[in-house]
GROMACS .gro file of N, CA and C in nm:
model
  411
    1MET      N    1  -2.141  -1.931  -2.269
    1MET     CA    2  -2.172  -1.871  -2.397
    1MET      C    3  -2.165  -1.718  -2.385
    2GLU      N    4  -2.107  -1.655  -2.483
    2GLU     CA    5  -2.093  -1.509  -2.486
    2GLU      C    6  -2.230  -1.443  -2.500
    3ASN      N    7  -2.254  -1.335  -2.426
    3ASN     CA    8  -2.379  -1.260  -2.434
    3ASN      C    9  -2.355  -1.136  -2.520
    4TYR      N   10  -2.399  -1.140  -2.644
    4TYR     CA   11  -2.376  -1.030  -2.736
    4TYR      C   12  -2.477  -0.916  -2.717
    5PHE      N   13  -2.583  -0.940  -2.641
    5PHE     CA   14  -2.678  -0.833  -2.610
    5PHE      C   15  -2.628  -0.746  -2.496
    6GLN      N   16  -2.541  -0.801  -2.412
    6GLN     CA   17  -2.488  -0.726  -2.299
    6GLN      C   18  -2.337  -0.753  -2.284
    7PRO      N   19  -2.258  -0.701  -2.378
    7PRO     CA   20  -2.113  -0.724  -2.368
    7PRO      C   21  -2.057  -0.654  -2.245
    8GLN      N   22  -1.949  -0.707  -2.195
    8GLN     CA   23  -1.881  -0.651  -2.077
    8GLN      C   24  -1.731  -0.642  -2.105
    9MET      N   25  -1.695  -0.577  -2.214
    9MET     CA   26  -1.554  -0.569  -2.252
    9MET      C   27  -1.480  -0.477  -2.156
   10PRO      N   28  -1.359  -0.516  -2.114
   10PRO     CA   29  -1.279  -0.426  -2.031
   10PRO      C   30  -1.241  -0.300  -2.110
   11ARG      N   31  -1.219  -0.192  -2.039
   11ARG     CA   32  -1.189  -0.064  -2.103
   11ARG      C   33  -1.070  -0.074  -2.198
   12GLN      N   34  -0.969  -0.150  -2.161
   12GLN     CA   35  -0.852  -0.168  -2.248
   12GLN      C   36  -0.892  -0.222  -2.385
   13LYS      N   37  -0.981  -0.320  -2.384
   13LYS     CA   38  -1.025  -0.380  -2.510
   13LYS      C   39  -1.110  -0.282  -2.592
   14VAL      N   40  -1.196  -0.209  -2.523
   14VAL     CA   41  -1.278  -0.109  -2.592
   14VAL      C   42  -1.187  -0.002  -2.653
   15ASP      N   43  -1.089   0.043  -2.576
   15ASP     CA   44  -0.999   0.147  -2.624
   15ASP      C   45  -0.912   0.099  -2.741
   16ALA      N   46  -0.897  -0.031  -2.756
   16ALA     CA   47  -0.818  -0.086  -2.866
   16ALA      C   48  -0.895  -0.089  -2.998
   17ILE      N   49  -1.026  -0.071  -2.991
   17ILE     CA   50  -1.109  -0.069  -3.112
   17ILE      C   51  -1.089   0.066  -3.182
   18SER      N   52  -1.084   0.066  -3.311
   18SER     CA   53  -1.064   0.190  -3.386
   18SER      C   54  -1.179   0.287  -3.360
   19ASN      N   55  -1.152   0.414  -3.382
   19ASN     CA   56  -1.254   0.518  -3.365
   19ASN      C   57  -1.378   0.489  -3.449
   20LEU      N   58  -1.354   0.454  -3.574
   20LEU     CA   59  -1.468   0.426  -3.662
   20LEU      C   60  -1.532   0.292  -3.630
   21GLY      N   61  -1.457   0.201  -3.569
   21GLY     CA   62  -1.516   0.075  -3.522
   21GLY      C   63  -1.615   0.102  -3.409
   22LEU      N   64  -1.578   0.191  -3.318
   22LEU     CA   65  -1.671   0.230  -3.211
   22LEU      C   66  -1.794   0.299  -3.269
   23ALA      N   67  -1.773   0.386  -3.367
   23ALA     CA   68  -1.885   0.455  -3.431
   23ALA      C   69  -1.976   0.356  -3.504
   24HIS      N   70  -1.917   0.254  -3.564
   24HIS     CA   71  -1.995   0.149  -3.631
   24HIS      C   72  -2.092   0.083  -3.533
   25MET      N   73  -2.041   0.050  -3.415
   25MET     CA   74  -2.126  -0.012  -3.313
   25MET      C   75  -2.228   0.090  -3.260
   26GLY      N   76  -2.182   0.211  -3.236
   26GLY     CA   77  -2.268   0.314  -3.181
   26GLY      C   78  -2.380   0.357  -3.273
   27ASP      N   79  -2.358   0.348  -3.403
   27ASP     CA   80  -2.462   0.379  -3.500
   27ASP      C   81  -2.584   0.291  -3.474
   28CYS      N   82  -2.558   0.165  -3.452
   28CYS     CA   83  -2.665   0.068  -3.424
   28CYS      C   84  -2.731   0.097  -3.289
   29VAL      N   85  -2.651   0.120  -3.187
   29VAL     CA   86  -2.703   0.145  -3.052
   29VAL      C   87  -2.789   0.271  -3.052
   30TYR      N   88  -2.741   0.377  -3.113
   30TYR     CA   89  -2.815   0.504  -3.117
   30TYR      C   90  -2.947   0.487  -3.193
   31GLU      N   91  -2.941   0.418  -3.305
   31GLU     CA   92  -3.065   0.397  -3.382
   31GLU      C   93  -3.164   0.312  -3.304
   32LEU      N   94  -3.116   0.211  -3.233
   32LEU     CA   95  -3.205   0.129  -3.151
   32LEU      C   96  -3.272   0.213  -3.043
   33LEU      N   97  -3.196   0.301  -2.979
   33LEU     CA   98  -3.254   0.390  -2.879
   33LEU      C   99  -3.361   0.480  -2.941
   34CYS      N  100  -3.333   0.535  -3.059
   34CYS     CA  101  -3.431   0.620  -3.128
   34CYS      C  102  -3.556   0.543  -3.166
   35ARG      N  103  -3.538   0.422  -3.218
   35ARG     CA  104  -3.654   0.340  -3.256
   35ARG      C  105  -3.737   0.304  -3.133
   36SER      N  106  -3.671   0.270  -3.023
   36SER     CA  107  -3.744   0.238  -2.900
   36SER      C  108  -3.820   0.359  -2.850
   37TYR      N  109  -3.755   0.474  -2.852
   37TYR     CA  110  -3.819   0.599  -2.812
   37TYR      C  111  -3.946   0.623  -2.893
   38LEU      N  112  -3.936   0.609  -3.024
   38LEU     CA  113  -4.051   0.634  -3.112
   38LEU      C  114  -4.163   0.533  -3.090
   39CYS      N  115  -4.127   0.406  -3.074
   39CYS     CA  116  -4.230   0.304  -3.051
   39CYS      C  117  -4.301   0.327  -2.917
   40GLN      N  118  -4.226   0.369  -2.816
   40GLN     CA  119  -4.287   0.392  -2.685
   40GLN      C  120  -4.377   0.514  -2.685
   41ARG      N  121  -4.355   0.606  -2.776
   41ARG     CA  122  -4.445   0.722  -2.789
   41ARG      C  123  -4.584   0.678  -2.833
   42GLY      N  124  -4.588   0.570  -2.912
   42GLY     CA  125  -4.716   0.514  -2.957
   42GLY      C  126  -4.782   0.595  -3.068
   43ASP      N  127  -4.897   0.546  -3.111
   43ASP     CA  128  -4.978   0.613  -3.214
   43ASP      C  129  -4.901   0.645  -3.341
   44VAL      N  130  -4.818   0.554  -3.385
   44VAL     CA  131  -4.739   0.580  -3.504
   44VAL      C  132  -4.746   0.458  -3.596
   45ASN      N  133  -4.769   0.484  -3.725
   45ASN     CA  134  -4.767   0.372  -3.820
   45ASN      C  135  -4.625   0.351  -3.871
   46VAL      N  136  -4.605   0.245  -3.945
   46VAL     CA  137  -4.471   0.207  -3.990
   46VAL      C  138  -4.407   0.316  -4.075
   47LYS      N  139  -4.485   0.376  -4.163
   47LYS     CA  140  -4.431   0.482  -4.249
   47LYS      C  141  -4.380   0.599  -4.163
   48ASP      N  142  -4.460   0.638  -4.064
   48ASP     CA  143  -4.419   0.747  -3.976
   48ASP      C  144  -4.300   0.708  -3.890
   49LEU      N  145  -4.298   0.583  -3.844
   49LEU     CA  146  -4.184   0.536  -3.764
   49LEU      C  147  -4.055   0.549  -3.843
   50HIS      N  148  -4.059   0.506  -3.968
   50HIS     CA  149  -3.939   0.513  -4.051
   50HIS      C  150  -3.897   0.658  -4.074
   51ARG      N  151  -3.992   0.742  -4.111
   51ARG     CA  152  -3.963   0.883  -4.137
   51ARG      C  153  -3.905   0.950  -4.012
   52ASP      N  154  -3.968   0.926  -3.898
   52ASP     CA  155  -3.922   0.988  -3.773
   52ASP      C  156  -3.786   0.934  -3.728
   53THR      N  157  -3.761   0.806  -3.753
   53THR     CA  158  -3.630   0.749  -3.720
   53THR      C  159  -3.522   0.814  -3.804
   54VAL      N  160  -3.546   0.826  -3.933
   54VAL     CA  161  -3.448   0.890  -4.022
   54VAL      C  162  -3.423   1.033  -3.976
   55GLU      N  163  -3.527   1.101  -3.934
   55GLU     CA  164  -3.514   1.239  -3.886
   55GLU      C  165  -3.423   1.247  -3.763
   56LEU      N  166  -3.437   1.152  -3.671
   56LEU     CA  167  -3.358   1.153  -3.548
   56LEU      C  168  -3.213   1.108  -3.566
   57VAL      N  169  -3.189   1.018  -3.661
   57VAL     CA  170  -3.054   0.963  -3.674
   57VAL      C  171  -2.968   1.034  -3.779
   58ARG      N  172  -3.024   1.129  -3.850
   58ARG     CA  173  -2.942   1.200  -3.949
   58ARG      C  174  -2.837   1.285  -3.877
   59ALA      N  175  -2.730   1.315  -3.947
   59ALA     CA  176  -2.614   1.381  -3.887
   59ALA      C  177  -2.649   1.514  -3.820
   60SER      N  178  -2.733   1.594  -3.881
   60SER     CA  179  -2.765   1.725  -3.822
   60SER      C  180  -2.840   1.709  -3.690
   61ALA      N  181  -2.926   1.609  -3.680
   61ALA     CA  182  -2.997   1.583  -3.554
   61ALA      C  183  -2.901   1.530  -3.448
   62GLN      N  184  -2.808   1.445  -3.489
   62GLN     CA  185  -2.709   1.393  -3.394
   62GLN      C  186  -2.615   1.504  -3.348
   63ALA      N  187  -2.586   1.599  -3.435
   63ALA     CA  188  -2.500   1.712  -3.396
   63ALA      C  189  -2.571   1.798  -3.291
   64LYS      N  190  -2.698   1.821  -3.310
   64LYS     CA  191  -2.778   1.894  -3.212
   64LYS      C  192  -2.781   1.816  -3.080
   65PHE      N  193  -2.795   1.684  -3.090
   65PHE     CA  194  -2.793   1.596  -2.973
   65PHE      C  195  -2.659   1.612  -2.901
   66ALA      N  196  -2.549   1.613  -2.977
   66ALA     CA  197  -2.414   1.624  -2.919
   66ALA      C  198  -2.399   1.753  -2.841
   67ASP      N  199  -2.451   1.862  -2.893
   67ASP     CA  200  -2.438   1.991  -2.825
   67ASP      C  201  -2.502   1.988  -2.686
   68SER      N  202  -2.614   1.919  -2.672
   68SER     CA  203  -2.680   1.907  -2.541
   68SER      C  204  -2.615   1.800  -2.454
   69LEU      N  205  -2.550   1.706  -2.517
   69LEU     CA  206  -2.491   1.592  -2.446
   69LEU      C  207  -2.359   1.625  -2.375
   70LEU      N  208  -2.278   1.707  -2.437
   70LEU     CA  209  -2.142   1.729  -2.388
   70LEU      C  210  -2.132   1.769  -2.240
   71PRO      N  211  -2.216   1.857  -2.188
   71PRO     CA  212  -2.204   1.893  -2.046
   71PRO      C  213  -2.233   1.778  -1.949
   72LEU      N  214  -2.294   1.672  -1.997
   72LEU     CA  215  -2.332   1.559  -1.911
   72LEU      C  216  -2.223   1.451  -1.902
   73LEU      N  217  -2.118   1.464  -1.981
   73LEU     CA  218  -2.021   1.354  -1.995
   73LEU      C  219  -1.910   1.359  -1.892
   74SER      N  220  -1.868   1.240  -1.850
   74SER     CA  221  -1.749   1.225  -1.766
   74SER      C  222  -1.625   1.243  -1.854
   75GLU      N  223  -1.508   1.248  -1.793
   75GLU     CA  224  -1.384   1.261  -1.870
   75GLU      C  225  -1.366   1.144  -1.967
   76GLN      N  226  -1.392   1.022  -1.920
   76GLN     CA  227  -1.376   0.905  -2.007
   76GLN      C  228  -1.476   0.910  -2.123
   77GLU      N  229  -1.599   0.946  -2.094
   77GLU     CA  230  -1.701   0.955  -2.199
   77GLU      C  231  -1.664   1.064  -2.300
   78LEU      N  232  -1.615   1.175  -2.250
   78LEU     CA  233  -1.572   1.284  -2.338
   78LEU      C  234  -1.456   1.239  -2.427
   79SER      N  235  -1.369   1.157  -2.373
   79SER     CA  236  -1.258   1.103  -2.450
   79SER      C  237  -1.309   1.016  -2.566
   80TRP      N  238  -1.405   0.930  -2.538
   80TRP     CA  239  -1.463   0.847  -2.645
   80TRP      C  240  -1.532   0.934  -2.750
   81TYR      N  241  -1.605   1.036  -2.705
   81TYR     CA  242  -1.671   1.127  -2.798
   81TYR      C  243  -1.568   1.194  -2.889
   82ARG      N  244  -1.462   1.247  -2.828
   82ARG     CA  245  -1.358   1.317  -2.906
   82ARG      C  246  -1.291   1.225  -3.007
   83ARG      N  247  -1.268   1.100  -2.965
   83ARG     CA  248  -1.206   1.004  -3.058
   83ARG      C  249  -1.289   0.992  -3.184
   84GLY      N  250  -1.419   0.978  -3.169
   84GLY     CA  251  -1.507   0.967  -3.285
   84GLY      C  252  -1.514   1.096  -3.364
   85LYS      N  253  -1.526   1.208  -3.293
   85LYS     CA  254  -1.538   1.338  -3.359
   85LYS      C  255  -1.414   1.370  -3.442
   86ASN      N  256  -1.298   1.330  -3.393
   86ASN     CA  257  -1.173   1.361  -3.461
   86ASN      C  258  -1.131   1.256  -3.562
   87SER      N  259  -1.215   1.157  -3.587
   87SER     CA  260  -1.183   1.052  -3.684
   87SER      C  261  -1.173   1.111  -3.824
   88HIS      N  262  -1.090   1.048  -3.902
   88HIS     CA  263  -1.077   1.090  -4.041
   88HIS      C  264  -1.168   1.003  -4.126
   89VAL      N  265  -1.286   1.056  -4.157
   89VAL     CA  266  -1.380   0.982  -4.240
   89VAL      C  267  -1.347   1.009  -4.386
   90HIS      N  268  -1.381   0.913  -4.471
   90HIS     CA  269  -1.345   0.924  -4.612
   90HIS      C  270  -1.448   0.999  -4.694
   91ALA      N  271  -1.571   1.003  -4.646
   91ALA     CA  272  -1.677   1.071  -4.721
   91ALA      C  273  -1.782   1.124  -4.624
   92VAL      N  274  -1.837   1.237  -4.658
   92VAL     CA  275  -1.946   1.297  -4.580
   92VAL      C  276  -2.068   1.299  -4.669
   93PRO      N  277  -2.183   1.251  -4.619
   93PRO     CA  278  -2.304   1.252  -4.701
   93PRO      C  279  -2.340   1.393  -4.748
   94LYS      N  280  -2.403   1.404  -4.863
   94LYS     CA  281  -2.442   1.534  -4.918
   94LYS      C  282  -2.536   1.609  -4.824
   95SER      N  283  -2.611   1.535  -4.745
   95SER     CA  284  -2.710   1.597  -4.657
   95SER      C  285  -2.650   1.651  -4.528
   96ALA      N  286  -2.518   1.638  -4.510
   96ALA     CA  287  -2.454   1.678  -4.384
   96ALA      C  288  -2.337   1.771  -4.410
   97THR      N  289  -2.313   1.858  -4.315
   97THR     CA  290  -2.191   1.939  -4.320
   97THR      C  291  -2.080   1.857  -4.255
   98PRO      N  292  -1.955   1.884  -4.288
   98PRO     CA  293  -1.845   1.811  -4.224
   98PRO      C  294  -1.847   1.826  -4.071
   99ALA      N  295  -1.882   1.945  -4.021
   99ALA     CA  296  -1.887   1.967  -3.875
   99ALA      C  297  -1.996   1.883  -3.810
  100ASP      N  298  -2.115   1.879  -3.871
  100ASP     CA  299  -2.224   1.798  -3.816
  100ASP      C  300  -2.189   1.650  -3.822
  101TYR      N  301  -2.127   1.609  -3.932
  101TYR     CA  302  -2.092   1.468  -3.946
  101TYR      C  303  -1.987   1.426  -3.843
  102ALA      N  304  -1.893   1.516  -3.813
  102ALA     CA  305  -1.791   1.487  -3.712
  102ALA      C  306  -1.856   1.472  -3.574
  103LYS      N  307  -1.949   1.561  -3.540
  103LYS     CA  308  -2.019   1.551  -3.412
  103LYS      C  309  -2.100   1.422  -3.405
  104ALA      N  310  -2.167   1.387  -3.515
  104ALA     CA  311  -2.248   1.265  -3.520
  104ALA      C  312  -2.159   1.142  -3.501
  105THR      N  313  -2.043   1.142  -3.562
  105THR     CA  314  -1.950   1.030  -3.545
  105THR      C  315  -1.902   1.023  -3.401
  106GLY      N  316  -1.885   1.138  -3.337
  106GLY     CA  317  -1.848   1.141  -3.196
  106GLY      C  318  -1.956   1.079  -3.107
  107VAL      N  319  -2.081   1.114  -3.134
  107VAL     CA  320  -2.194   1.057  -3.058
  107VAL      C  321  -2.197   0.906  -3.077
  108GLU      N  322  -2.181   0.861  -3.200
  108GLU     CA  323  -2.186   0.718  -3.228
  108GLU      C  324  -2.070   0.645  -3.161
  109ALA      N  325  -1.950   0.701  -3.163
  109ALA     CA  326  -1.836   0.637  -3.097
  109ALA      C  327  -1.860   0.626  -2.947
  110LEU      N  328  -1.915   0.731  -2.888
  110LEU     CA  329  -1.945   0.728  -2.745
  110LEU      C  330  -2.046   0.618  -2.712
  111PHE      N  331  -2.155   0.612  -2.787
  111PHE     CA  332  -2.257   0.511  -2.759
  111PHE      C  333  -2.206   0.370  -2.788
  112GLY      N  334  -2.119   0.356  -2.887
  112GLY     CA  335  -2.059   0.225  -2.912
  112GLY      C  336  -1.970   0.182  -2.797
  113ALA      N  337  -1.888   0.273  -2.747
  113ALA     CA  338  -1.797   0.242  -2.636
  113ALA      C  339  -1.876   0.210  -2.509
  114LEU      N  340  -1.980   0.288  -2.482
  114LEU     CA  341  -2.062   0.261  -2.362
  114LEU      C  342  -2.126   0.123  -2.370
  115PHE      N  343  -2.181   0.090  -2.485
  115PHE     CA  344  -2.247  -0.040  -2.501
  115PHE      C  345  -2.147  -0.154  -2.486
  116LEU      N  346  -2.036  -0.145  -2.556
  116LEU     CA  347  -1.939  -0.254  -2.553
  116LEU      C  348  -1.875  -0.273  -2.416
  117SER      N  349  -1.865  -0.165  -2.339
  117SER     CA  350  -1.804  -0.174  -2.207
  117SER      C  351  -1.904  -0.212  -2.098
  118GLY      N  352  -2.025  -0.248  -2.139
  118GLY     CA  353  -2.124  -0.293  -2.042
  118GLY      C  354  -2.198  -0.180  -1.973
  119GLN      N  355  -2.195  -0.062  -2.032
  119GLN     CA  356  -2.260   0.054  -1.973
  119GLN      C  357  -2.383   0.097  -2.051
  120ALA      N  358  -2.461  -0.001  -2.092
  120ALA     CA  359  -2.582   0.029  -2.168
  120ALA      C  360  -2.678   0.116  -2.088
  121GLN      N  361  -2.682   0.096  -1.958
  121GLN     CA  362  -2.770   0.178  -1.873
  121GLN      C  363  -2.728   0.325  -1.878
  122ARG      N  364  -2.598   0.349  -1.879
  122ARG     CA  365  -2.549   0.487  -1.889
  122ARG      C  366  -2.585   0.547  -2.024
  123ALA      N  367  -2.572   0.470  -2.131
  123ALA     CA  368  -2.611   0.517  -2.263
  123ALA      C  369  -2.759   0.553  -2.264
  124ASN      N  370  -2.841   0.469  -2.204
  124ASN     CA  371  -2.985   0.493  -2.195
  124ASN      C  372  -3.013   0.620  -2.115
  125GLU      N  373  -2.942   0.637  -2.005
  125GLU     CA  374  -2.959   0.755  -1.920
  125GLU      C  375  -2.924   0.883  -1.996
  126LEU      N  376  -2.811   0.884  -2.063
  126LEU     CA  377  -2.770   1.001  -2.140
  126LEU      C  378  -2.871   1.030  -2.251
  127PHE      N  379  -2.913   0.926  -2.321
  127PHE     CA  380  -3.010   0.942  -2.429
  127PHE      C  381  -3.138   1.006  -2.375
  128GLY      N  382  -3.190   0.953  -2.265
  128GLY     CA  383  -3.314   1.003  -2.207
  128GLY      C  384  -3.302   1.148  -2.162
  129GLN      N  385  -3.190   1.183  -2.099
  129GLN     CA  386  -3.171   1.320  -2.052
  129GLN      C  387  -3.168   1.420  -2.169
  130VAL      N  388  -3.098   1.384  -2.275
  130VAL     CA  389  -3.088   1.475  -2.389
  130VAL      C  390  -3.222   1.482  -2.463
  131MET      N  391  -3.290   1.370  -2.480
  131MET     CA  392  -3.420   1.373  -2.547
  131MET      C  393  -3.520   1.458  -2.469
  132GLU      N  394  -3.510   1.456  -2.338
  132GLU     CA  395  -3.599   1.538  -2.256
  132GLU      C  396  -3.573   1.686  -2.282
  133VAL      N  397  -3.446   1.723  -2.290
  133VAL     CA  398  -3.410   1.863  -2.315
  133VAL      C  399  -3.453   1.903  -2.457
  134LEU      N  400  -3.424   1.820  -2.555
  134LEU     CA  401  -3.449   1.857  -2.694
  134LEU      C  402  -3.595   1.846  -2.735
  135TYR      N  403  -3.662   1.741  -2.686
  135TYR     CA  404  -3.797   1.713  -2.737
  135TYR      C  405  -3.904   1.709  -2.627
  136GLY      N  406  -3.863   1.732  -2.503
  136GLY     CA  407  -3.959   1.739  -2.396
  136GLY      C  408  -4.028   1.609  -2.358
  137ILE      N  409  -3.957   1.497  -2.371
  137ILE     CA  410  -4.021   1.369  -2.332
  137ILE      C  411  -4.019   1.354  -2.182
   0.00000   0.00000   0.00000
């Protein structure tokens, strides 16, 4: 039976997924990491959890995350990030600048590719390192 919680797709298969397809997967992975981070902090009610999650996953926060993330990436990881960042999106939310939205899409594509290729631990490591720099966890 296929394990959808821990996929192990070969790099060729991951690279065959569209840029926005990787970002689609990464959106979920990144939000799950943010929600886990917030729950592990503790002392938060549901209303605060939701508000804080929205704060962390919005495009401007992901763009800030990207700026701290880039020096930590391998060549392959940087390639996945660039694929997402350079995607041609059809609409940018009113709350985001096109530049921030492009960086956010890059982050999501990277996290999607890492997850699908069986590198969830690497995604977790990168997330933790950047959160430590940005928020002092």
